[in-house]
């Protein structure tokens, strides 16, 4: 009886703590939305909390009036799609042999990947490598250094290790090659893990900011996050032109609208991937 009562108290405490954590993430987002849709007078009077006042879309019209917004949006979209495809290919091709018991030196390779999780080469050496490879001022400078995340590799490897070896043995007896085993057996059985890892990579590429600041100076290759930074820190970033409506908005509402415009596209992807999150991560965590 005592243990049941203790479990009930523990469950109530969990619900309260998780509810507070959820509110701490949702409330600021709702506040930003309300501010982006509110009138100048109410924002300057700091009367906006969770509901817009003086409802209007002037801030969004202001943000979307920048030609650079669409250029940066297309750059971020390209980086996200191509970068995620490259990362998934590299991760799968690396995780498959590392999950095989017969693969020699797999522990040494895994140790190498794990070390890179805790120790990086450093900012200047990384910059020099990118420069020597001729990647400066190209979108490859963002995609290639982020092509493989060791943490995602470990998740996929662990999931592959959880699959029955009999599947592979049967395929080998039927004459299947390693590539065919990976493509026709392992990948179809790994859909939740693939969806989860792809989402991790996609969010990382979409939010890539620091790499763009380091490696890209061409404004035509600027991703959306850098555009947002310039809009937040400077109401007239660079040579961007303002098409009008400036008197109806405040820097706060323009910043809020820019944040929503940057977050909204990647947010739309979550509902389609969310159902795979728990299953994908937990399956990858069965074995160490």
Coordinates of C-alpha atoms in Angstrom, one line a residue:
X1 CA 0.0 0.0 0.0
X2 CA 2.9 2.4 0.9
X3 CA 4.6 1.7 -2.4
X4 CA 1.4 2.4 -4.4
X5 CA 0.9 5.6 -2.5
X6 CA 4.5 6.6 -3.1
X7 CA 4.1 5.8 -6.8
X8 CA 1.0 8.0 -7.0
X9 CA 2.8 10.9 -5.4
X10 CA 5.8 10.4 -7.7
X11 CA 3.4 10.4 -10.7
X12 CA 1.7 13.6 -9.5
X13 CA 5.1 15.3 -9.0
X14 CA 6.2 14.2 -12.5
X15 CA 3.0 15.6 -14.0
X16 CA 3.5 19.0 -12.2
X17 CA 7.2 19.2 -13.1
X18 CA 6.7 18.2 -16.7
X19 CA 3.7 20.7 -17.0
X20 CA 5.9 23.5 -15.7
X21 CA 8.7 22.6 -18.1
X22 CA 6.2 22.5 -21.0
X23 CA 4.8 25.9 -20.1
X24 CA 8.3 27.3 -19.8
X25 CA 8.9 26.4 -23.5
X26 CA 5.5 27.2 -24.9
X27 CA 4.7 30.5 -23.1
X28 CA 7.7 32.4 -24.6
X29 CA 6.8 31.2 -28.1
X30 CA 3.2 32.3 -27.7
X31 CA 4.4 35.6 -26.4
X32 CA 6.6 36.1 -29.5
X33 CA 3.6 35.3 -31.7
X34 CA 1.4 37.8 -29.9
X35 CA 4.0 40.5 -30.1
X36 CA 4.5 39.9 -33.8
X37 CA 0.8 40.4 -34.4
X38 CA 0.3 43.5 -32.1
X39 CA 0.1 47.2 -32.8
X40 CA 2.9 49.6 -32.2
X41 CA 1.2 51.4 -29.4
X42 CA 0.5 48.3 -27.3
X43 CA 4.1 47.0 -27.8
X44 CA 5.6 50.3 -26.7
X45 CA 3.3 50.4 -23.7
X46 CA 4.4 46.8 -22.9
X47 CA 0.8 45.6 -22.7
X48 CA 1.4 42.4 -24.7
X49 CA 1.5 39.1 -22.8
X50 CA -0.1 36.1 -24.5
X51 CA -2.7 37.7 -26.7
X52 CA -2.1 40.3 -29.5
X53 CA -3.6 43.7 -29.2
X54 CA -4.1 46.0 -32.2
X55 CA -4.1 43.0 -34.4
X56 CA -2.2 43.5 -37.7
X57 CA 0.3 41.8 -40.1
X58 CA 2.5 44.9 -40.6
X59 CA 5.6 43.2 -39.0
X60 CA 5.3 40.2 -41.3
X61 CA 4.9 42.4 -44.3
X62 CA 8.0 44.3 -43.3
X63 CA 10.1 41.1 -42.9
X64 CA 8.8 39.5 -46.1
X65 CA 9.5 42.7 -48.0
X66 CA 13.3 42.0 -47.9
X67 CA 14.6 40.3 -51.1
X68 CA 17.4 38.9 -48.9
X69 CA 14.8 36.9 -46.9
X70 CA 13.9 34.8 -49.9
X71 CA 17.5 34.4 -51.0
X72 CA 18.4 33.3 -47.4
X73 CA 15.4 31.0 -47.2
X74 CA 16.3 29.2 -50.4
X75 CA 19.9 28.8 -49.2
X76 CA 18.7 27.4 -45.8
X77 CA 16.3 25.1 -47.6
X78 CA 19.0 23.8 -49.9
X79 CA 21.5 23.3 -47.1
X80 CA 18.9 21.4 -45.0
X81 CA 17.8 19.1 -47.8
X82 CA 21.2 18.3 -49.4
X83 CA 23.0 18.3 -46.0
X84 CA 20.5 15.9 -44.4
X85 CA 20.7 13.6 -47.4
X86 CA 24.5 13.5 -47.2
X87 CA 24.5 13.0 -43.5
X88 CA 22.1 10.2 -43.6
X89 CA 24.1 8.4 -46.3
X90 CA 27.3 8.8 -44.4
X91 CA 25.7 7.7 -41.1
X92 CA 24.1 4.6 -42.5
X93 CA 27.3 3.6 -44.4
X94 CA 29.4 4.0 -41.3
X95 CA 26.9 2.4 -38.8
X96 CA 26.4 -0.7 -40.8
X97 CA 29.9 -2.1 -40.8
X98 CA 30.5 -0.9 -37.2
X99 CA 27.4 -3.0 -36.1
X100 CA 28.9 -6.2 -37.6
X101 CA 30.6 -8.5 -35.1
X102 CA 33.0 -9.7 -37.8
X103 CA 34.2 -6.2 -38.7
X104 CA 37.9 -5.9 -37.6
X105 CA 39.0 -3.0 -35.4
X106 CA 35.4 -1.8 -34.9
X107 CA 36.2 -1.0 -31.3
X108 CA 39.1 1.2 -32.4
X109 CA 36.9 3.0 -34.9
X110 CA 34.1 3.5 -32.4
X111 CA 36.7 4.9 -29.9
X112 CA 37.8 7.3 -32.6
X113 CA 34.3 8.5 -33.2
X114 CA 33.5 8.8 -29.4
X115 CA 36.7 10.9 -28.9
X116 CA 35.5 13.4 -31.5
X117 CA 32.3 13.8 -29.4
X118 CA 34.3 15.3 -26.5
X119 CA 37.3 16.8 -28.2
X120 CA 37.2 18.9 -31.4
X121 CA 40.1 20.0 -33.6
X122 CA 39.7 23.6 -32.6
X123 CA 38.3 26.6 -34.4
X124 CA 41.4 27.8 -36.2
X125 CA 42.5 24.3 -37.5
X126 CA 38.9 23.6 -38.7
X127 CA 38.9 26.9 -40.5
X128 CA 42.2 26.2 -42.1
X129 CA 41.1 22.8 -43.3
X130 CA 37.9 24.3 -44.8
X131 CA 40.1 26.9 -46.5
X132 CA 42.6 24.5 -47.9
X133 CA 39.8 22.4 -49.3
X134 CA 38.6 25.5 -51.2
X135 CA 35.2 25.4 -49.5
X136 CA 35.2 29.0 -48.3
X137 CA 32.2 31.0 -49.6
X138 CA 30.4 27.9 -50.7
X139 CA 27.4 26.1 -49.1
X140 CA 29.6 23.0 -48.9
X141 CA 31.5 24.7 -46.0
X142 CA 28.3 24.3 -43.9
X143 CA 27.3 20.9 -45.1
X144 CA 30.5 18.8 -45.2
X145 CA 31.9 19.6 -41.7
X146 CA 28.5 18.6 -40.2
X147 CA 28.1 15.5 -42.4
X148 CA 28.5 13.1 -39.5
X149 CA 27.4 13.5 -35.9
X150 CA 29.0 10.7 -33.7
X151 CA 26.0 10.7 -31.4
X152 CA 23.6 9.9 -34.3
X153 CA 26.0 7.3 -35.5
X154 CA 26.0 5.5 -32.2
X155 CA 22.1 5.5 -32.2
X156 CA 21.9 4.0 -35.6
X157 CA 24.7 1.5 -34.9
X158 CA 22.9 0.3 -31.7
X159 CA 19.7 -0.2 -33.6
X160 CA 21.4 -2.2 -36.3
X161 CA 23.0 -4.4 -33.6
X162 CA 19.5 -5.1 -32.2
X163 CA 18.3 -6.7 -35.5
X164 CA 18.5 -10.5 -35.6
X165 CA 21.6 -11.8 -37.2
X166 CA 19.6 -14.5 -38.8
X167 CA 18.2 -12.0 -41.3
X168 CA 21.7 -11.2 -42.6
X169 CA 22.7 -14.9 -42.6
X170 CA 19.7 -15.8 -44.7
X171 CA 20.4 -13.0 -47.1
X172 CA 24.1 -14.1 -47.4
X173 CA 23.0 -17.7 -48.2
X174 CA 20.8 -16.3 -50.9
X175 CA 23.8 -14.5 -52.4
X176 CA 23.1 -10.9 -51.3
X177 CA 25.9 -8.5 -51.0
X178 CA 26.5 -6.1 -48.1
X179 CA 25.1 -3.2 -50.0
X180 CA 21.9 -5.2 -50.8
X181 CA 21.6 -6.4 -47.2
X182 CA 21.8 -2.8 -46.0
X183 CA 19.4 -1.4 -48.7
X184 CA 16.8 -4.2 -48.7
X185 CA 16.8 -5.5 -45.2
X186 CA 18.3 -3.0 -42.6
X187 CA 17.0 0.3 -44.0
X188 CA 13.3 -0.8 -44.4
X189 CA 13.4 -2.1 -40.8
X190 CA 14.9 1.1 -39.5
X191 CA 12.2 3.6 -40.6
X192 CA 11.6 5.1 -37.1
X193 CA 15.3 5.5 -36.4
X194 CA 15.9 6.9 -39.9
X195 CA 13.1 9.5 -39.5
X196 CA 14.4 10.5 -36.0
X197 CA 18.0 10.9 -37.1
X198 CA 17.0 12.7 -40.3
X199 CA 15.0 15.1 -38.1
X200 CA 18.0 15.7 -35.9
X201 CA 20.2 16.5 -38.9
X202 CA 17.6 18.6 -40.6
X203 CA 17.1 20.8 -37.5
X204 CA 20.9 21.1 -37.1
X205 CA 21.3 22.3 -40.7
X206 CA 18.3 24.6 -40.6
X207 CA 19.7 26.3 -37.5
X208 CA 23.3 26.4 -38.7
X209 CA 24.6 29.8 -37.9
X210 CA 28.1 29.8 -36.6
X211 CA 29.5 27.9 -39.7
X212 CA 28.0 30.5 -42.0
X213 CA 29.4 33.4 -40.0
X214 CA 32.9 31.8 -40.2
X215 CA 33.0 30.5 -43.8
X216 CA 30.6 32.7 -45.8
X217 CA 31.0 36.3 -46.6
X218 CA 29.0 36.3 -49.9
X219 CA 25.6 37.8 -49.1
X220 CA 24.0 35.7 -51.8
X221 CA 24.9 32.5 -49.9
X222 CA 23.7 33.8 -46.5
X223 CA 21.4 31.3 -44.7
X224 CA 18.2 32.4 -43.0
X225 CA 19.7 32.4 -39.5
X226 CA 22.3 35.0 -40.4
X227 CA 19.6 37.1 -42.0
X228 CA 17.7 36.9 -38.7
X229 CA 20.8 37.9 -36.7
X230 CA 21.3 41.0 -38.9
X231 CA 17.7 41.9 -38.6
X232 CA 17.7 41.6 -34.8
X233 CA 21.0 43.5 -34.3
X234 CA 20.4 46.1 -37.0
X235 CA 17.1 47.4 -38.2
X236 CA 18.7 48.2 -41.6
X237 CA 21.0 45.3 -42.3
X238 CA 23.5 45.9 -45.1
X239 CA 22.0 47.1 -48.3
X240 CA 18.6 45.6 -47.7
X241 CA 15.7 47.7 -48.9
X242 CA 12.6 48.4 -46.9
X243 CA 9.4 48.4 -49.0
X244 CA 7.3 50.3 -46.6
X245 CA 5.1 50.1 -43.5
X246 CA 8.0 50.9 -41.2
X247 CA 6.1 53.5 -39.3
X248 CA 3.5 50.9 -38.2
X249 CA 5.9 48.5 -36.5
X250 CA 8.5 48.5 -33.8
X251 CA 11.9 46.8 -33.8
X252 CA 10.5 44.4 -31.2
X253 CA 7.6 43.3 -33.4
X254 CA 9.8 43.1 -36.5
X255 CA 12.2 40.9 -34.6
X256 CA 9.4 38.7 -33.3
X257 CA 8.0 38.3 -36.8
X258 CA 11.4 37.4 -38.2
X259 CA 11.8 34.7 -35.5
X260 CA 8.4 33.2 -36.3
X261 CA 9.3 33.3 -40.1
X262 CA 12.5 31.4 -39.4
X263 CA 11.0 28.9 -36.9
X264 CA 7.7 28.2 -38.7
X265 CA 9.1 26.1 -41.7
X266 CA 11.0 23.6 -39.6
X267 CA 8.1 23.5 -37.1
X268 CA 5.8 22.3 -39.8
X269 CA 7.9 19.2 -40.2
X270 CA 7.6 18.1 -36.6
X271 CA 4.0 16.7 -36.7
X272 CA 5.0 14.3 -39.5
X273 CA 8.1 13.0 -37.7
X274 CA 7.0 13.2 -34.0
X275 CA 5.4 9.7 -34.0
X276 CA 8.8 8.2 -34.8
X277 CA 10.7 10.1 -32.1
X278 CA 10.2 7.9 -29.1
X279 CA 10.3 4.6 -30.9
X280 CA 13.3 5.6 -32.9
X281 CA 15.5 6.8 -30.1
X282 CA 14.5 4.0 -27.6
X283 CA 15.2 1.3 -30.2
X284 CA 18.7 2.8 -30.7
X285 CA 19.3 2.8 -27.0
X286 CA 18.7 -0.9 -26.3
X287 CA 22.3 -1.9 -26.6
X288 CA 25.4 0.1 -25.4

